[in-house]
Short mmCIF file of C-alpha atoms and ligand atoms in Angstrom, two decimals:
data_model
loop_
_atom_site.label_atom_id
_atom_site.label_comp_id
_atom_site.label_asym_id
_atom_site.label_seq_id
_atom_site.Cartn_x
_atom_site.Cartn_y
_atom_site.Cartn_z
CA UNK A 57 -10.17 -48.62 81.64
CA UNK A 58 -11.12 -52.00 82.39
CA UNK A 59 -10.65 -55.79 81.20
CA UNK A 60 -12.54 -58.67 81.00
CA UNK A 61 -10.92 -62.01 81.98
CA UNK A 62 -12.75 -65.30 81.83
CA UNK A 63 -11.51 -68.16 83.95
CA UNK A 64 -9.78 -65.52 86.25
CA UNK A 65 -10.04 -68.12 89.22
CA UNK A 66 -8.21 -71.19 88.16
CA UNK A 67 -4.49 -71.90 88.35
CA UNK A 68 -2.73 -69.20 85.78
CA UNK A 69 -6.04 -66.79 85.10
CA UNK A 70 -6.27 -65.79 89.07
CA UNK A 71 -1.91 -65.28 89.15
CA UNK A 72 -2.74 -63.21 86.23
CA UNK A 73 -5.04 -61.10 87.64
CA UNK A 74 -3.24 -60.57 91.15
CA UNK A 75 0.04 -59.74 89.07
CA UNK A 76 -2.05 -57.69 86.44
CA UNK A 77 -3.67 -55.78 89.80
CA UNK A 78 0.05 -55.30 91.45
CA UNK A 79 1.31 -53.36 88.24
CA UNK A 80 -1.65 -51.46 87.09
CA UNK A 81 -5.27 -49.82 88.50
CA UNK A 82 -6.85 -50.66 85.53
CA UNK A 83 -10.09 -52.56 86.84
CA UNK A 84 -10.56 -56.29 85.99
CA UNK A 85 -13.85 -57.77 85.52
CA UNK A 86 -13.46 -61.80 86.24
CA UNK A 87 -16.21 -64.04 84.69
CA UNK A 88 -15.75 -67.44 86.18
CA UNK A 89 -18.20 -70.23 86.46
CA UNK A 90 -15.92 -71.96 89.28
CA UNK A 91 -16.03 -75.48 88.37
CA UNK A 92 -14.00 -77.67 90.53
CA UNK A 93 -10.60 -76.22 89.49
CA UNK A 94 -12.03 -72.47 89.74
CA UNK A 95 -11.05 -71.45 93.81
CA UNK A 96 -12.11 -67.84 95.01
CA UNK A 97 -9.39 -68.73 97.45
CA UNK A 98 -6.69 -68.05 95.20
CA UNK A 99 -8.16 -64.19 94.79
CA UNK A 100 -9.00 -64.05 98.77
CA UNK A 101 -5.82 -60.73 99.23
CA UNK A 102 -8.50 -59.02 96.58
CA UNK A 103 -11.40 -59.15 98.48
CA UNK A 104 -11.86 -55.71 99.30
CA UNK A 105 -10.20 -54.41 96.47
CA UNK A 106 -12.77 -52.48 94.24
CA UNK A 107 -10.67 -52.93 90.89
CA UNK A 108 -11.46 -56.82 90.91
CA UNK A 109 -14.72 -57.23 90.20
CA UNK A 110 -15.41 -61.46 90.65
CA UNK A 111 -18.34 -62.61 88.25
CA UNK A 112 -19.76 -66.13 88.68
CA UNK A 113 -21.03 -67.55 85.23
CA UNK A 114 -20.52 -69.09 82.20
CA UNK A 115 -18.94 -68.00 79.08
CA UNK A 116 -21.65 -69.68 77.19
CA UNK A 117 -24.27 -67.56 78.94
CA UNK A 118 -24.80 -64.90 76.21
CA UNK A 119 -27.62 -63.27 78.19
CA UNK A 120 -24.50 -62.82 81.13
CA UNK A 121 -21.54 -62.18 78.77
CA UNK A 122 -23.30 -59.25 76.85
CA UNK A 123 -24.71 -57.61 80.11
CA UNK A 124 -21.24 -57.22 81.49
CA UNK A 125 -19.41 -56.31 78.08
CA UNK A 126 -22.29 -53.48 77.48
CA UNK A 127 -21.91 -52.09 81.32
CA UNK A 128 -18.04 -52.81 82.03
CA UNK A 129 -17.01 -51.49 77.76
CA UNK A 130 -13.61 -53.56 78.29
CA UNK A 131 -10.76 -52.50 76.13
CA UNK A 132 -9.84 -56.16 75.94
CA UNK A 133 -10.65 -59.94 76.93
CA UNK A 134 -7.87 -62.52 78.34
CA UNK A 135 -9.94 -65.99 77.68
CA UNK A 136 -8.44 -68.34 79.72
CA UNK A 137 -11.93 -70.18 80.63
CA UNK A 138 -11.31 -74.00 79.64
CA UNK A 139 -11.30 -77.74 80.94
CA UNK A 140 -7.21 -77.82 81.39
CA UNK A 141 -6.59 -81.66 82.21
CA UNK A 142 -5.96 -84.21 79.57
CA UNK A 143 -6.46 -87.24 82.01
CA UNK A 144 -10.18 -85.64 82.42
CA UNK A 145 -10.45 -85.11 78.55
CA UNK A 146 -9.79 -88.97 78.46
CA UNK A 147 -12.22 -89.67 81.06
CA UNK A 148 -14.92 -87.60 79.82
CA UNK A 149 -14.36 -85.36 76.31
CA UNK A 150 -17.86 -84.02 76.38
CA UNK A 151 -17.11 -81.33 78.93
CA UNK A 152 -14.16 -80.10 76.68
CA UNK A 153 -16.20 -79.69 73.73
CA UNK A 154 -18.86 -77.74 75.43
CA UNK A 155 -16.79 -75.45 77.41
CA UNK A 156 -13.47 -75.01 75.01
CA UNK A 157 -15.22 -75.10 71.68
CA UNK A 158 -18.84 -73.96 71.94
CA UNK A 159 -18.27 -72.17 75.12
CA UNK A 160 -15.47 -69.84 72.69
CA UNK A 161 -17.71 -69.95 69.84
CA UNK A 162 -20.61 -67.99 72.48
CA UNK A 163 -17.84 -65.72 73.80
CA UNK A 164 -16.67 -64.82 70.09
CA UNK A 165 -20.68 -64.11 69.35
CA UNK A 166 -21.14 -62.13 72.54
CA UNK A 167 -17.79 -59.90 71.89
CA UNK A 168 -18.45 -59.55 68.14
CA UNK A 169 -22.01 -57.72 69.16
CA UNK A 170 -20.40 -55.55 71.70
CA UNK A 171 -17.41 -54.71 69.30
CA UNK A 172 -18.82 -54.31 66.21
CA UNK A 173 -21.24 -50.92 67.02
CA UNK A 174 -18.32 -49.47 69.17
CA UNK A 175 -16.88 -46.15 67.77
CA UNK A 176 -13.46 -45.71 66.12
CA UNK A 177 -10.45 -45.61 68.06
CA UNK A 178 -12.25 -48.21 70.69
CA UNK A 179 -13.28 -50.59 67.96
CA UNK A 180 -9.67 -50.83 66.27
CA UNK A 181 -7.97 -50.73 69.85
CA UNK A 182 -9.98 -53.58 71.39
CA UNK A 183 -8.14 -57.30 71.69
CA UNK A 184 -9.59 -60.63 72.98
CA UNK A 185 -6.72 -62.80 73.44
CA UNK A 186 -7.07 -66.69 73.27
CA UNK A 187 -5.02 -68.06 75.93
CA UNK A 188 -3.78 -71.53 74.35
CA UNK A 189 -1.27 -74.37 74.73
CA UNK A 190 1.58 -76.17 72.63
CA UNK A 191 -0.39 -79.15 73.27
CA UNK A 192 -2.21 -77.91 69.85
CA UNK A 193 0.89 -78.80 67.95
CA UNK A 194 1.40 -82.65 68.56
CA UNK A 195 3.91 -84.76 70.04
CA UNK A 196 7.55 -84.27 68.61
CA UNK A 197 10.09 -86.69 68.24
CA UNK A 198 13.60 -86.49 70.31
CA UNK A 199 15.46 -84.57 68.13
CA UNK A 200 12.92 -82.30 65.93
CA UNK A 201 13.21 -78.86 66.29
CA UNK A 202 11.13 -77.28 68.60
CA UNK A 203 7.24 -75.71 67.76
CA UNK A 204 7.12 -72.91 66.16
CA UNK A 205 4.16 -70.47 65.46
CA UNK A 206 3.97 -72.46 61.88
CA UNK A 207 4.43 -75.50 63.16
CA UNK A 208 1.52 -78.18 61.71
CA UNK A 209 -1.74 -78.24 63.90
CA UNK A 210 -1.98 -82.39 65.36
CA UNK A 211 -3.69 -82.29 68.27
CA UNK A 212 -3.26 -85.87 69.48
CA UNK A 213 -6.09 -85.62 72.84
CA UNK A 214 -9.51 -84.27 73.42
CA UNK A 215 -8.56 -81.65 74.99
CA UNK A 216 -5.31 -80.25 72.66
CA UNK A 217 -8.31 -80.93 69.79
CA UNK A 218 -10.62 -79.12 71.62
CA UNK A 219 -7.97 -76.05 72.36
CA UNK A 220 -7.25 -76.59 68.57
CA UNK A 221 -10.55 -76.02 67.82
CA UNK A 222 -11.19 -73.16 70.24
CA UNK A 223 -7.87 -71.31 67.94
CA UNK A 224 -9.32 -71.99 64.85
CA UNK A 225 -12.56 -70.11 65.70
CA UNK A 226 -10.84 -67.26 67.49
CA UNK A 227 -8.90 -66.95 63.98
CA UNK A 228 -11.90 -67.25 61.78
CA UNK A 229 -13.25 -64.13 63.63
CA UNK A 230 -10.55 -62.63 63.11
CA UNK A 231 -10.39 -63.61 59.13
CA UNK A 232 -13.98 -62.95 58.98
CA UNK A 233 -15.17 -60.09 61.02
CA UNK A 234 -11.92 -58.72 61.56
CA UNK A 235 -12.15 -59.06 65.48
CA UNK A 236 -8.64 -58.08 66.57
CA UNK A 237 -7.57 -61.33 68.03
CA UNK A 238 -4.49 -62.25 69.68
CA UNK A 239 -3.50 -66.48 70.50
CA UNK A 240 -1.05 -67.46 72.59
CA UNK A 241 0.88 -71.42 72.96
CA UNK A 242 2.20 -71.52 75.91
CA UNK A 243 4.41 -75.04 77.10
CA UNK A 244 3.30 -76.21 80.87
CA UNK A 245 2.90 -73.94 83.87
CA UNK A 246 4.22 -74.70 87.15
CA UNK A 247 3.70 -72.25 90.34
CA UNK A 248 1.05 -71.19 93.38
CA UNK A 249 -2.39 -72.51 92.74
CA UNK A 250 -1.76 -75.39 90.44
CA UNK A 251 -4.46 -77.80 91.08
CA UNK A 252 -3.04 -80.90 92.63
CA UNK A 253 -4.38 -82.98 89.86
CA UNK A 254 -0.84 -82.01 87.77
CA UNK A 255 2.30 -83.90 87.96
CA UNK A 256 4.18 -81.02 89.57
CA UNK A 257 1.42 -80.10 92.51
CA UNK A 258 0.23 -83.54 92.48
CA UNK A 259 3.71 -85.01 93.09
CA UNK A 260 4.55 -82.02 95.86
CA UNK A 261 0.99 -83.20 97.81
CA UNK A 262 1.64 -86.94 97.58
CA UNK A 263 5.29 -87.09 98.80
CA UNK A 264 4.17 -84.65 101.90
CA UNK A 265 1.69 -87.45 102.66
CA UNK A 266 3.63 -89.68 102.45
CA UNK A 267 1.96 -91.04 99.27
CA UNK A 268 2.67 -92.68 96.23
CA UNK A 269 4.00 -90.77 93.19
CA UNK A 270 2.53 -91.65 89.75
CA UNK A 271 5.07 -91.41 87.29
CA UNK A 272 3.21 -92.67 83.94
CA UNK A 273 5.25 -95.04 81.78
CA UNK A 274 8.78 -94.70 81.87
CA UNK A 275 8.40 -91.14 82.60
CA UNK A 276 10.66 -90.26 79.71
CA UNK A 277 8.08 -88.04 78.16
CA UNK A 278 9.45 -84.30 78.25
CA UNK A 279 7.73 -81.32 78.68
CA UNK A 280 8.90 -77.55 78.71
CA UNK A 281 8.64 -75.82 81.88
CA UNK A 282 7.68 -72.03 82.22
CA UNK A 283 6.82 -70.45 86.05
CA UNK A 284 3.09 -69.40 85.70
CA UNK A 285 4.41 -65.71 86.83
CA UNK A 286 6.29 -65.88 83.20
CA UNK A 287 3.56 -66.93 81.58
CA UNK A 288 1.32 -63.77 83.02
CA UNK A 289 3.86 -61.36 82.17
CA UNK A 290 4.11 -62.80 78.21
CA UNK A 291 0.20 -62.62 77.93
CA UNK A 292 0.30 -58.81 79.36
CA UNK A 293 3.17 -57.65 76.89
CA UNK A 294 1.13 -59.49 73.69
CA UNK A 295 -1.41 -57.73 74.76
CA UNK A 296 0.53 -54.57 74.84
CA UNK A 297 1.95 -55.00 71.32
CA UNK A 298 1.12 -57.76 69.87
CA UNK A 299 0.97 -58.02 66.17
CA UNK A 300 -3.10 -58.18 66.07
CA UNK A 301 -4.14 -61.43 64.22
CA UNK A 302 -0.98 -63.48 64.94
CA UNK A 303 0.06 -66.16 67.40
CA UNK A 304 2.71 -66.05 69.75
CA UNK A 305 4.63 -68.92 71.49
CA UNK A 306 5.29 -68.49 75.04
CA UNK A 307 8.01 -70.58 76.91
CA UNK A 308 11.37 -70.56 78.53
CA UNK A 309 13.56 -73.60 77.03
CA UNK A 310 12.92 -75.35 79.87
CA UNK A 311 12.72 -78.97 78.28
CA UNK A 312 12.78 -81.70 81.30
CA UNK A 313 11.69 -85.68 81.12
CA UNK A 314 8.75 -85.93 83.43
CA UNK A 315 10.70 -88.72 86.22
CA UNK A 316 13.58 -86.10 86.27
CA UNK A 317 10.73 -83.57 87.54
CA UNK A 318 9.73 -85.81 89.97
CA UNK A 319 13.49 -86.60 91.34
CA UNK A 320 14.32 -82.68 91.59
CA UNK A 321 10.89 -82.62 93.58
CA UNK A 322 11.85 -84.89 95.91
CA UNK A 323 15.46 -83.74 96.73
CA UNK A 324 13.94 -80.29 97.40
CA UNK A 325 12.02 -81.95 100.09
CA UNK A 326 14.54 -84.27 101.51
CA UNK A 327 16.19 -80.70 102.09
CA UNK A 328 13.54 -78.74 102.99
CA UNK A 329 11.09 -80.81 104.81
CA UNK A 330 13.19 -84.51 105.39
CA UNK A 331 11.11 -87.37 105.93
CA UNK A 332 10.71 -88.01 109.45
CA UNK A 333 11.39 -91.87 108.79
CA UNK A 334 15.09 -90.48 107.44
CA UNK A 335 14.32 -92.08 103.76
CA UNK A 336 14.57 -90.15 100.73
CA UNK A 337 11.45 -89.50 99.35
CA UNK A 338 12.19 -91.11 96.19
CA UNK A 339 11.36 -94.23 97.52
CA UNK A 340 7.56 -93.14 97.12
CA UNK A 341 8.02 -92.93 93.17
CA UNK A 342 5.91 -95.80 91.46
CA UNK A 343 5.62 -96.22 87.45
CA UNK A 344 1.99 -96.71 86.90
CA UNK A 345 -0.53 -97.22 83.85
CA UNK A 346 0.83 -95.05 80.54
CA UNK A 347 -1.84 -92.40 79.57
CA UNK A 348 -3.34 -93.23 76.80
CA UNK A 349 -2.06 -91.33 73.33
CA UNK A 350 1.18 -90.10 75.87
CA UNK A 351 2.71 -87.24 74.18
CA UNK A 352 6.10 -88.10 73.97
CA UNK A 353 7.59 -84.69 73.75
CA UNK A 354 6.92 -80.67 73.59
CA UNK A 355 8.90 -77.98 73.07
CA UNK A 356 8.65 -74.24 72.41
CA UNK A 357 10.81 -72.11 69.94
CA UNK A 358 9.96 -68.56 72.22
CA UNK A 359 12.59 -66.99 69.41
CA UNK A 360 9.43 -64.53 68.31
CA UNK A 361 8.10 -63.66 71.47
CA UNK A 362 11.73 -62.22 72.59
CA UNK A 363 12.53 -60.96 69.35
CA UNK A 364 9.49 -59.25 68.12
CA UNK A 365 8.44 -57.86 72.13
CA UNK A 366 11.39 -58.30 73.91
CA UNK A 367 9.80 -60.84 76.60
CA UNK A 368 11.71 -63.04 78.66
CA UNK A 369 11.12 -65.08 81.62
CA UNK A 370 12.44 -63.97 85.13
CA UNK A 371 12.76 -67.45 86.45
CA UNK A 372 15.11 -70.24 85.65
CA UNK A 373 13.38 -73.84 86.26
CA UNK A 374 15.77 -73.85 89.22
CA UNK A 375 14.79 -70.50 90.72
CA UNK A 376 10.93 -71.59 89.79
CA UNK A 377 10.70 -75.03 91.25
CA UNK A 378 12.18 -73.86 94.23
CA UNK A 379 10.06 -71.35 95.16
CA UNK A 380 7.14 -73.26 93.80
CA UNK A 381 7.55 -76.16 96.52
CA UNK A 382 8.44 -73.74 99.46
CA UNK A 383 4.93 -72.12 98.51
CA UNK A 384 3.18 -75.26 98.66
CA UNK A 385 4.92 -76.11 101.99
CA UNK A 386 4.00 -72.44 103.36
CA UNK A 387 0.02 -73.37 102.15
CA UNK A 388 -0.77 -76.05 103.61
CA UNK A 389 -3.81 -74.90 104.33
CA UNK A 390 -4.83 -73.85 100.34
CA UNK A 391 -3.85 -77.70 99.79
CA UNK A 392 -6.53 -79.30 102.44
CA UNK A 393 -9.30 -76.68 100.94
CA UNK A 394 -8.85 -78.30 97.39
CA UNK A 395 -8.70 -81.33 98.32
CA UNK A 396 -12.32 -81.79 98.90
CA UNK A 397 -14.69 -84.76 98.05
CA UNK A 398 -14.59 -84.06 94.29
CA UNK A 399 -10.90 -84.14 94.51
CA UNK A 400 -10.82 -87.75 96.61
CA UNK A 401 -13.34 -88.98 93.46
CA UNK A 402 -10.66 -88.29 90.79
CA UNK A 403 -7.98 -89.91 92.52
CA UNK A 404 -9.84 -92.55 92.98
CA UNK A 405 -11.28 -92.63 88.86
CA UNK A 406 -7.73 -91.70 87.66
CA UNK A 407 -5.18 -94.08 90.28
CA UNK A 408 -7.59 -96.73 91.61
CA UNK A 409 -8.68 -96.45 94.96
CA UNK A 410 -6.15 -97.80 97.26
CA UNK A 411 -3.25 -98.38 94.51
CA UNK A 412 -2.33 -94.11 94.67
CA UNK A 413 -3.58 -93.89 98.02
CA UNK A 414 -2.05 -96.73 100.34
CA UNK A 415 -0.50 -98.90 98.49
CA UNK A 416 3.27 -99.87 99.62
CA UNK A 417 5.73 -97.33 97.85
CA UNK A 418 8.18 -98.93 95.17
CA UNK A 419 11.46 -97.58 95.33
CA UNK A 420 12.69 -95.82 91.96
P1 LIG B 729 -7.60 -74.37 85.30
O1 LIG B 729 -8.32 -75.63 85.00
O2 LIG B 729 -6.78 -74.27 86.53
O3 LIG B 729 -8.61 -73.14 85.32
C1 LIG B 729 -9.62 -72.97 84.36
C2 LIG B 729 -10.62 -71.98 84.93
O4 LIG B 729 -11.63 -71.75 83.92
C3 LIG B 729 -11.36 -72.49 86.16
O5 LIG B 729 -11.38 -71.49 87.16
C4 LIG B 729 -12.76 -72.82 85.67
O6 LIG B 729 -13.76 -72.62 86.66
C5 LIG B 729 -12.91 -71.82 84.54
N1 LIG B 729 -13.85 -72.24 83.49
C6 LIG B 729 -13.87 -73.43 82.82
N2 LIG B 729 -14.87 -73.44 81.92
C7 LIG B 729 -15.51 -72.24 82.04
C8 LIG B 729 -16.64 -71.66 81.40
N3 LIG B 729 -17.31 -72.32 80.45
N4 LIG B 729 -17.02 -70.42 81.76
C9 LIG B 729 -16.34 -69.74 82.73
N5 LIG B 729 -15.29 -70.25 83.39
C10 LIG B 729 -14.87 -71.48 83.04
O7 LIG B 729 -6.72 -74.10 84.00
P2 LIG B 729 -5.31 -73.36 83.85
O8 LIG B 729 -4.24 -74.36 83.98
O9 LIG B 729 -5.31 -72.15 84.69
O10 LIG B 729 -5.39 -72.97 82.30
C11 LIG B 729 -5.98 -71.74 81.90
C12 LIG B 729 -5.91 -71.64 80.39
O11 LIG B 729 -4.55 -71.72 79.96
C13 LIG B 729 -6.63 -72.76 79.66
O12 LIG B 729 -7.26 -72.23 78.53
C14 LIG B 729 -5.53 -73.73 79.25
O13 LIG B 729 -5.86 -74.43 78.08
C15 LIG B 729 -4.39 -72.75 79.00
N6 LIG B 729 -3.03 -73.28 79.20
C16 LIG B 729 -2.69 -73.95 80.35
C17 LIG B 729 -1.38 -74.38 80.55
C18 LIG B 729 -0.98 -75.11 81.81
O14 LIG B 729 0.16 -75.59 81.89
N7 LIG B 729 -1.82 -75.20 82.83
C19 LIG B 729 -0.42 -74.15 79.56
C20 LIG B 729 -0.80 -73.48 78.39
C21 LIG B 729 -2.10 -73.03 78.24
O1 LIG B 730 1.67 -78.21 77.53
C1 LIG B 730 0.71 -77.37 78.09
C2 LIG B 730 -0.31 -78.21 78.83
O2 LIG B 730 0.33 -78.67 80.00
C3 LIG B 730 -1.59 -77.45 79.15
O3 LIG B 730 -2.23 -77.09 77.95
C4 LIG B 730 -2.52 -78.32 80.00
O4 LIG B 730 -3.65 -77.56 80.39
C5 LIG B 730 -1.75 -78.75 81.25
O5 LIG B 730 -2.57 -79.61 82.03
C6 LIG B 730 -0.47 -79.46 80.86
O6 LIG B 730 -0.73 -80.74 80.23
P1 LIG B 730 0.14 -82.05 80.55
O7 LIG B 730 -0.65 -83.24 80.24
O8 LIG B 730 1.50 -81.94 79.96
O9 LIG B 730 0.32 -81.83 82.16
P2 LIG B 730 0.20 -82.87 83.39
O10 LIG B 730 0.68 -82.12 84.59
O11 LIG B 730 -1.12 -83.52 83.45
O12 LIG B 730 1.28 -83.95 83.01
C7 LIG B 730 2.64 -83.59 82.80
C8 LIG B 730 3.38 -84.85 82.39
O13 LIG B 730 3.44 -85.73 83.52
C9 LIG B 730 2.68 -85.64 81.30
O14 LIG B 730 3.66 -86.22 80.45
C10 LIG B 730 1.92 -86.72 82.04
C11 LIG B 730 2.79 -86.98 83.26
N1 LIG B 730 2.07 -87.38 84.49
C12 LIG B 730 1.01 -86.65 84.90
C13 LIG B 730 0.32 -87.00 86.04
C14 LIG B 730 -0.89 -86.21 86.48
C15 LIG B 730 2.54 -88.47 85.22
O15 LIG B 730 3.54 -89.12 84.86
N2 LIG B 730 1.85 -88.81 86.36
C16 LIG B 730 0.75 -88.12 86.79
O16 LIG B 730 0.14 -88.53 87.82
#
């Protein structure tokens, strides 16, 4: 048996496949196209493992997609393949439409060739599952309940409209052709291999060297925190049971304003790895520029998720942030390999050249 994942080396799609490949043999084919967040790196303890089989390509490329689907057969797709940052979708939407909305709508055309012929059980057990975000759901005010599958669909950036976009085909497949489709919302990922253009990595590599760190506004803006091992464990067991055709929600009620993040960051590392000047390393926060169209607030009702497939997370934000900054302190070396030219550029389009970079720090 084998699977297809698409964007298998960026941040959550390659811990997905190295925890898929720890529990099971089951072969996984990974179509990437390795734009700048995509790092073979990350996969490097598979390389001569023959049940990862690493693809480099688009999931536009029909020609591509339908070769590998016709010689691989795969009993089921994990789509993660998509722009991820909304500072980039701000920048420069057009990549986000081509690769989240028409780059699903060529996936869904590819799949729905090589599923439609295939013979009964096959056809009815196949799944392509579209790996999505709460981000799809809108901003929420302080005290609204949190999302839940039926909450309203407001996507308030280009990306979260180009994810919500990206659903609503996956779902018209399903309505239409009767693909047997699975989407998950998931709230924000933290963990090994986030590319340091996230608050959480971003703010771990800055304080190390002895950087600023960006907190946007007033850094009230919450977000709900799930450890990217969670996440790949929720995605496996909807795709093990999964009500085919429905959404799930996927997070751990892990609700946190963004400058508390940053605060808990840096009292790990005044522990762990003390400034060698003595100071705490809170006196490298700065409050820059807002983002523009902020989401104030996200939150994830998980109730159906842990009621309908008995999921939970194994990690607490505690347990998950700690281990998450010991593994950036223990990779050092993943850090400097991401943090090539293209890297330098978008700090320098996104913070200004020498305001992130050199400027003095201002003290919280
Ligand atoms: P990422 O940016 O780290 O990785 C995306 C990967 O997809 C990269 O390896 C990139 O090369 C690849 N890719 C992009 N376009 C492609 C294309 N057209 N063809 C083939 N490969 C392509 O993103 P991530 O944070 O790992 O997110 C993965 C998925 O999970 C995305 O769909 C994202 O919307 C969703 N998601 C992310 C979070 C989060 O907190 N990071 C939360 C919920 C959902
Ligand atoms: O909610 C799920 C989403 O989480 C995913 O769908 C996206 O792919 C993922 O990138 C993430 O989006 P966010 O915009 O919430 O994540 P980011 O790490 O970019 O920002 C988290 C919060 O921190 C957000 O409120 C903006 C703020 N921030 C971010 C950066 C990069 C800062 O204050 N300073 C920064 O420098």
């Amino acid at each position: 048996m084998t699977i297809l994942v698409t964007g298998g080396a960026g941040f959550i799609g390659s811990n997905f496949v190295l925890d898929w490949l720890a529990k099971s043999d089951e072969t996984v084919v990974n179509l990437d196209k390795l734009s700048y967040a995509g790092n073979l790196q990350n996969l490097s303890s598979l390389e001569k493992d023959s049940r990862h089989l690493f693809v480099k390509g688009d999931i536009g490329d029909a020609t591509l997609v339908a070769e590998l689907l016709v010689r691989h057969q795969p009993r089921a797709i994990v789509n993660f393949a998509a722009e991820s940052h909304v500072d980039r979708s701000i920048h420069g939407p057009g990549e986000f439409v081509q690769n989240n909305i028409v780059g699903t709508y060529q996936l869904l055309e590819s799949v729905r060739s090589y599923w439609s012929p295939l013979p009964a059980p096959a056809k009815s057990n196949f799944r392509f599952l579209h790996v999505s975000t709460d981000e799809v759901f809108g901003s929420l005010d302080k005290s609204a309940p949190a999302f839940t599958e039926r909450h309203a669909i407001e996507p308030n950036s280009p990306y979260s409209a180009s994810k919500a976009a990206s659903d609503h085909l996956v779902r018209a497949w399903h309505h239409t052709y009767g693909l047997p489709v699975l989407t998950t919302h998931c709230s924000n990922n933290y963990g090994p291999y986030h590319f340091p253009e996230k608050l959480i990595p971003l703010v771990i590599v800055n304080a190390l060297a002895g950087k600023t760190l960006p907190v946007y506004g007033d850094g009230q803006q919450i977000r709900d925190w799930l450890y990217v091992k969670d996440h790949c464990s929720a995605i496996a067991r909807v795709l093990e049971a999964g009500q085919v055709g429905t959404t799930y929600n996927i997070g751990g009620w892990n609700e946190k304003a963004n400058l508390d993040i940053v605060r808990n960051i840096c009292s790990l590392l005044d522990t762990l790895k003390p400034r060698s000047d003595g100071k705490p390393y809170q006196d490298q926060i700065a409050f820059v520029t807002d983002r523009p169209g902020h989401d104030r607030r996200y939150a994830i009702d998980a109730r159906k998720i842990e009621q309908e497939l008995g999921w939970k997370p194994a990690e607490s934000f505690e347990t998950g942030i700690a281990k998450t900054v010991q593994w950036y302190l223990s990779n050092q070396d993943w850090v400097a390999n991401v943090q090539s030219g293209a890297y330098r550029d978008w700090v320098q389009t996104q913070y200004g050249a020498p305001a992130a970079e050199e400027a003095s720090p201002v003290a919280a």
